[in-house]
Amino acid sequence: MKIAFIGLGDIGEPMATHLARDPFELVVWNRTSSKAEDFARNHKAKVAATPAEAVRDAAVVITCLPSSVEVEAVLHGDNGILDAMRKGSVLIDCTSGDPPTSRSIAAELGGRGVEFIDAPVSGGTTAAKAGTLTVMWGGEATVFERVRSVIEAFGKKIVHAGPVGSGDALKAVNNALLAVHIISTAEGLAILAKAGVDPKVALEVINASSGRSNSSENLIPQRVLTRAFPRTFRLALLEKDIAIAAVMAEDLHASTPVISLTAERFHEAREKLGEGADHVEAVKMVEEENGVELK
Ligand code: NDP
């Protein structure tokens, strides 16, 4: 099965490694071509010079780009994939995108005999390397069955969220919760640091109690207390996700003040820390505001 993979970023690259083997024939394209060339040197894959060239013979095309804006750009831009995708092929968009754009892309492709499913992933770069990502997809079951083997190559828990756009919606809300947990855990630890409680002692108790989360159990001990702050998932992308959740809430007239406030806080953190910062670095903003360092 011929597969085109577009977007070898922090998560796209390890995902693509699982498709660089039989029975797949993989072609990759990346905006910065050196990344695609490095990938092809180390894996069974060909490099395409343009997005259009990558998808021309592909039965399945995977996009893994920062947001739906870049997916639109790759569809409609110079040497874009819209005119090049073959009738009967399927576009799996693994970008954490926004539901209305995914629905409009699905409609546009549908008019040309190309199927679409939104299939954002969760689990971070560790699960991407291991091929054990959680995949939440939106679209038709008949389309999914045609690409099941492709998604199973990098996914472990694979869940149908509903019609096109539902995968994006679920992903945005999951990540809104992640953002809330990071900020609220940092705030709680800042209070305790000011009260003279060692953050390590605080986390020992919280992680054996009801206040625990992935942030308290893993992210903060491994990345904040060690001051390592590795870059695995850019803060700018998490800000994008919680903004999608906040816009969805507004459109649906849902009352979600905590999510709205956290979206504002991540917007602030993105402005302060820049496009290259990791998501967990949002903690640094809380530290600075409170004059404490969590270590
Ligand atoms: P990165 O920022 O690391 O990579 C983005 C990729 O998109 C790169 O290949 C980049 O190319 C390419 N790109 C950016 N802008 C354009 C453009 N205008 N045209 C063409 N290509 C472009 O992002 P991630 O890999 O981390 O994330 C990808 C998606 O997956 C996002 O939606 C993110 O929210 C989601 N995600 C990420 C996770 C993670 O742990 N990192 C976890 C779960 C989901 P170039 O190399 O040239 O910059």
Coordinates of C-alpha atoms and ligand atoms in Angstrom, one line a residue:
M1 CA 0.0 0.0 0.0
K2 CA 1.5 3.4 -1.0
I3 CA 1.4 6.0 1.7
A4 CA 2.4 9.6 1.6
F5 CA 3.3 11.2 5.0
I6 CA 3.5 15.0 5.2
G7 CA 4.9 16.7 8.2
L8 CA 7.9 15.1 10.0
G9 CA 7.8 17.2 13.2
D10 CA 8.2 16.2 16.8
I11 CA 5.4 13.7 16.6
G12 CA 5.1 13.1 12.9
E13 CA 8.6 11.8 12.5
P14 CA 8.3 9.0 15.1
M15 CA 4.8 8.1 13.7
A16 CA 6.2 7.8 10.2
T17 CA 8.9 5.3 11.2
H18 CA 6.1 2.7 11.8
L19 CA 5.0 3.1 8.2
A20 CA 8.5 2.8 6.7
R21 CA 8.2 -1.0 6.4
D22 CA 6.4 -3.7 4.6
P23 CA 3.6 -3.9 3.6
F24 CA 3.7 -0.1 3.2
E25 CA 5.6 1.9 0.6
L26 CA 6.3 5.2 2.1
V27 CA 6.9 8.6 0.5
V28 CA 7.6 11.5 2.8
W29 CA 7.5 15.3 2.3
N30 CA 8.6 17.9 4.8
R31 CA 8.7 21.7 4.4
T32 CA 12.4 21.7 5.6
S33 CA 13.6 19.2 3.1
S34 CA 16.7 18.2 5.1
K35 CA 14.5 16.5 7.7
A36 CA 12.9 14.3 5.0
E37 CA 16.3 13.5 3.5
D38 CA 17.6 12.5 7.0
F39 CA 14.5 10.4 7.5
A40 CA 15.0 8.5 4.2
R41 CA 18.6 7.9 5.0
N42 CA 17.6 6.1 8.1
H43 CA 14.4 4.4 7.1
K44 CA 12.7 2.6 4.1
A45 CA 11.2 5.7 2.5
K46 CA 11.4 7.9 -0.6
V47 CA 11.5 11.7 -0.5
A48 CA 9.2 13.7 -2.6
A49 CA 10.2 17.2 -3.9
T50 CA 6.7 18.6 -3.4
P51 CA 3.5 17.7 -1.5
A52 CA 1.8 17.1 -4.9
E53 CA 4.5 14.6 -5.9
A54 CA 4.3 12.8 -2.6
V55 CA 0.6 12.1 -2.9
R56 CA 0.3 11.4 -6.7
D57 CA 0.2 7.6 -6.5
A58 CA -0.7 7.2 -2.8
A59 CA -3.7 5.2 -1.6
V60 CA -3.4 6.9 1.7
V61 CA -2.1 10.4 2.6
I62 CA -1.3 11.4 6.2
T63 CA -0.9 15.0 7.3
C64 CA 0.6 15.8 10.7
L65 CA 1.0 19.6 10.8
P66 CA 0.7 22.3 13.5
S67 CA -2.9 23.2 12.9
S68 CA -5.7 23.1 10.3
V69 CA -4.3 26.4 8.8
E70 CA -1.2 24.5 7.6
V71 CA -3.3 21.6 6.4
E72 CA -5.3 24.0 4.2
A73 CA -2.1 25.5 3.0
V74 CA -0.7 22.1 2.0
L75 CA -4.0 21.4 0.2
H76 CA -4.3 24.6 -1.7
G77 CA -0.8 26.1 -1.8
D78 CA 1.8 25.8 -4.6
N79 CA 2.1 22.2 -5.6
G80 CA -0.7 21.4 -3.2
I81 CA -2.2 18.0 -2.7
L82 CA -5.9 18.8 -3.6
D83 CA -5.4 18.4 -7.4
A84 CA -2.9 15.7 -7.0
M85 CA -4.7 13.2 -4.8
R86 CA -6.1 10.3 -6.7
K87 CA -9.8 9.4 -6.8
G88 CA -10.6 6.7 -4.2
S89 CA -7.7 7.7 -1.9
V90 CA -8.0 8.6 1.7
L91 CA -6.6 11.6 3.6
I92 CA -6.0 10.9 7.3
D93 CA -5.3 14.2 9.1
C94 CA -3.4 13.4 12.3
T95 CA -3.1 17.1 13.0
S96 CA -4.9 18.3 16.2
G97 CA -7.1 20.4 14.0
D98 CA -10.3 22.4 14.4
P99 CA -13.6 20.7 13.7
P100 CA -15.2 23.3 11.2
T101 CA -12.0 23.3 9.0
S102 CA -11.9 19.5 9.0
R103 CA -15.6 19.4 8.0
S104 CA -15.0 21.8 5.2
I105 CA -11.9 19.9 3.9
A106 CA -13.9 16.7 4.0
A107 CA -16.7 18.3 1.9
E108 CA -14.2 19.7 -0.6
L109 CA -12.4 16.3 -1.0
G110 CA -15.6 14.4 -1.1
G111 CA -16.6 16.4 -4.2
R112 CA -13.5 15.0 -5.8
G113 CA -14.0 11.3 -4.8
V114 CA -11.4 11.5 -2.0
E115 CA -12.3 10.4 1.5
F116 CA -11.2 12.2 4.7
I117 CA -11.0 11.3 8.4
D118 CA -9.6 13.5 11.2
A119 CA -7.4 11.3 13.4
P120 CA -5.5 13.3 16.0
V121 CA -3.3 11.4 18.4
S122 CA -2.4 11.5 22.0
G123 CA 0.4 10.0 24.1
G124 CA 3.3 12.2 23.2
T125 CA 6.6 11.4 21.5
T126 CA 7.2 8.4 23.8
A127 CA 4.0 6.6 22.6
A128 CA 4.7 7.8 19.0
K129 CA 8.1 6.1 19.2
A130 CA 6.6 2.9 20.7
G131 CA 3.7 2.9 18.1
T132 CA 1.2 3.0 21.0
L133 CA -0.5 6.3 20.4
T134 CA -4.2 6.8 21.3
V135 CA -6.0 7.8 18.1
M136 CA -9.4 9.5 18.2
W137 CA -10.9 9.6 14.7
G138 CA -13.9 11.2 13.2
G139 CA -15.6 10.0 10.0
E140 CA -17.3 7.1 8.3
A141 CA -16.6 3.5 9.6
T142 CA -16.4 2.2 6.0
V143 CA -13.5 4.7 5.3
F144 CA -11.8 3.8 8.6
E145 CA -11.9 0.1 7.7
R146 CA -9.9 0.8 4.5
V147 CA -7.1 2.5 6.5
R148 CA -7.3 0.5 9.7
S149 CA -3.9 -1.2 9.1
V150 CA -2.3 2.2 8.6
I151 CA -3.6 3.6 11.8
E152 CA -2.9 0.4 13.7
A153 CA 0.8 0.7 12.7
F154 CA 1.2 3.7 15.1
G155 CA -1.9 3.5 17.3
K156 CA -2.9 1.2 20.2
K157 CA -6.1 2.6 21.6
I158 CA -8.1 3.6 18.5
V159 CA -11.5 5.2 19.2
H160 CA -14.3 6.3 16.9
A161 CA -15.4 9.7 18.2
G162 CA -18.2 10.4 15.7
P163 CA -18.6 12.2 12.4
V164 CA -15.8 14.2 10.8
G165 CA -14.5 16.8 13.2
S166 CA -15.3 14.8 16.3
G167 CA -11.7 13.5 16.7
D168 CA -10.5 17.1 16.6
A169 CA -13.2 18.2 19.2
L170 CA -12.2 15.4 21.6
K171 CA -8.5 16.1 21.2
A172 CA -9.0 19.9 21.9
V173 CA -10.9 19.1 25.1
N174 CA -8.4 16.5 26.2
N175 CA -5.6 19.0 25.8
A176 CA -7.6 21.8 27.5
L177 CA -7.7 19.5 30.5
L178 CA -3.9 19.0 30.2
A179 CA -3.4 22.7 30.1
V180 CA -5.7 23.2 33.2
H181 CA -3.8 20.5 35.1
I182 CA -0.4 22.0 34.3
I183 CA -1.3 25.5 35.4
S184 CA -3.4 24.5 38.4
T185 CA -0.8 22.1 39.7
A186 CA 1.9 24.7 39.3
E187 CA -0.3 27.2 41.1
G188 CA -0.9 24.8 44.0
L189 CA 2.8 24.0 44.3
A190 CA 3.6 27.7 44.3
I191 CA 1.2 28.3 47.3
L192 CA 2.8 25.4 49.1
A193 CA 6.4 26.6 48.3
K194 CA 5.4 30.0 49.8
A195 CA 4.0 28.2 52.8
G196 CA 7.3 26.5 53.3
V197 CA 6.4 23.0 52.0
D198 CA 9.0 21.3 49.8
P199 CA 7.5 20.6 46.3
K200 CA 8.9 17.1 46.4
V201 CA 7.1 16.4 49.7
A202 CA 3.9 18.1 48.3
L203 CA 4.0 15.9 45.2
E204 CA 4.6 12.7 47.2
V205 CA 1.3 13.4 49.1
I206 CA -0.7 14.8 46.1
N207 CA 0.3 11.7 44.0
A208 CA -1.0 9.4 46.7
S209 CA -4.2 11.5 47.0
S210 CA -7.1 12.8 45.0
G211 CA -5.4 15.9 43.5
R212 CA -3.1 13.9 41.3
S213 CA -3.0 14.0 37.5
N214 CA -0.5 13.2 34.7
S215 CA 1.0 16.6 35.4
S216 CA 1.6 15.9 39.1
E217 CA 2.7 12.3 38.5
N218 CA 4.9 12.7 35.5
L219 CA 5.3 16.1 33.9
I220 CA 6.2 18.1 36.9
P221 CA 8.5 15.6 38.7
Q222 CA 10.3 14.6 35.5
R223 CA 10.6 18.0 33.8
V224 CA 10.1 20.8 36.3
L225 CA 11.7 19.6 39.5
T226 CA 14.7 18.4 37.5
R227 CA 14.8 21.7 35.6
A228 CA 15.2 19.6 32.4
F229 CA 12.2 21.0 30.5
P230 CA 12.8 18.8 27.4
R231 CA 11.0 19.9 24.2
T232 CA 8.5 17.3 23.2
F233 CA 5.3 19.2 22.5
R234 CA 5.5 22.9 21.8
L235 CA 3.6 25.3 24.1
A236 CA 2.3 27.1 21.0
L237 CA 0.5 23.9 20.0
L238 CA -1.1 23.4 23.4
E239 CA -2.2 27.0 23.3
K240 CA -3.7 26.3 19.9
D241 CA -5.6 23.3 21.3
I242 CA -7.1 25.0 24.3
A243 CA -8.1 28.0 22.1
I244 CA -10.0 25.5 19.8
A245 CA -11.8 24.1 22.9
A246 CA -12.6 27.7 24.1
V247 CA -14.0 28.6 20.6
M248 CA -16.0 25.4 20.5
A249 CA -17.5 26.3 23.9
E250 CA -18.4 29.8 22.7
D251 CA -20.0 28.4 19.5
L252 CA -22.0 25.8 21.5
H253 CA -23.0 28.3 24.2
A254 CA -21.3 26.1 26.8
S255 CA -20.4 27.7 30.1
T256 CA -16.7 27.0 30.7
P257 CA -15.0 29.8 32.6
V258 CA -12.1 27.7 33.8
I259 CA -11.2 26.6 30.3
S260 CA -11.6 30.2 29.0
L261 CA -9.3 31.5 31.7
T262 CA -6.7 28.8 31.1
A263 CA -6.8 29.6 27.4
E264 CA -6.0 33.2 28.2
R265 CA -3.1 32.1 30.5
F266 CA -1.6 29.9 27.8
H267 CA -2.0 32.8 25.3
E268 CA 0.0 34.9 27.8
A269 CA 2.6 32.1 28.2
R270 CA 3.0 31.7 24.4
E271 CA 3.7 35.5 24.1
K272 CA 6.2 35.4 27.0
L273 CA 8.0 32.2 26.2
G274 CA 7.9 32.1 22.4
E275 CA 7.1 29.6 19.6
G276 CA 9.9 27.1 20.5
A277 CA 9.1 26.6 24.2
D278 CA 7.8 23.3 25.5
H279 CA 4.3 23.1 26.9
V280 CA 5.5 22.4 30.5
E281 CA 7.5 25.6 30.5
A282 CA 4.1 27.4 31.2
V283 CA 5.1 26.5 34.8
K284 CA 7.9 29.1 34.5
M285 CA 5.3 31.8 34.2
V286 CA 3.6 30.8 37.4
E287 CA 7.0 30.5 39.1
E288 CA 8.0 34.0 38.0
E289 CA 4.7 35.6 39.1
N290 CA 5.1 34.0 42.5
G291 CA 8.8 34.5 43.0
V292 CA 9.4 30.7 43.5
E293 CA 11.3 28.0 41.7
L294 CA 9.8 24.5 41.9
K295 CA 12.7 22.1 42.4
Ligands
NDP1 P1 6.1 20.4 15.2 O1 5.9 21.9 15.3 O2 7.2 19.7 15.8 O3 6.1 20.1 13.6 C1 5.3 20.6 12.7 C2 5.5 20.0 11.3 O4 4.7 20.8 10.4 C3 6.9 20.1 10.8 O5 7.1 19.0 9.9 C4 6.9 21.4 10.0 O6 7.8 21.5 9.0 C5 5.5 21.4 9.4 N1 5.0 22.6 9.0 C6 4.8 23.7 9.8 N2 4.2 24.7 9.1 C7 4.1 24.3 7.8 C8 3.6 24.9 6.6 N3 3.1 26.1 6.6 N4 3.6 24.1 5.5 C9 4.0 22.9 5.5 N5 4.5 22.2 6.6 C10 4.6 23.0 7.7 O7 4.7 19.8 15.6 P2 4.4 18.4 16.2 O8 4.9 17.3 15.3 O9 4.7 18.3 17.7 O10 2.8 18.4 16.1 C11 2.1 18.1 14.9 C12 0.6 18.0 15.3 O11 0.4 16.9 16.2 C13 0.0 19.2 16.0 O12 -1.3 19.4 15.6 C14 0.1 18.9 17.5 O13 -0.8 19.6 18.2 C15 -0.2 17.4 17.4 N6 0.4 16.6 18.6 C16 1.7 16.7 19.0 C17 2.2 16.0 20.1 C18 3.6 16.1 20.6 O14 3.9 15.5 21.6 N7 4.5 16.8 19.9 C19 1.3 15.1 20.8 C20 0.0 14.9 20.2 C21 -0.5 15.7 19.2 P3 9.3 22.1 9.3 O15 10.1 20.9 9.7 O16 9.7 22.7 8.0 O17 9.2 23.1 10.4

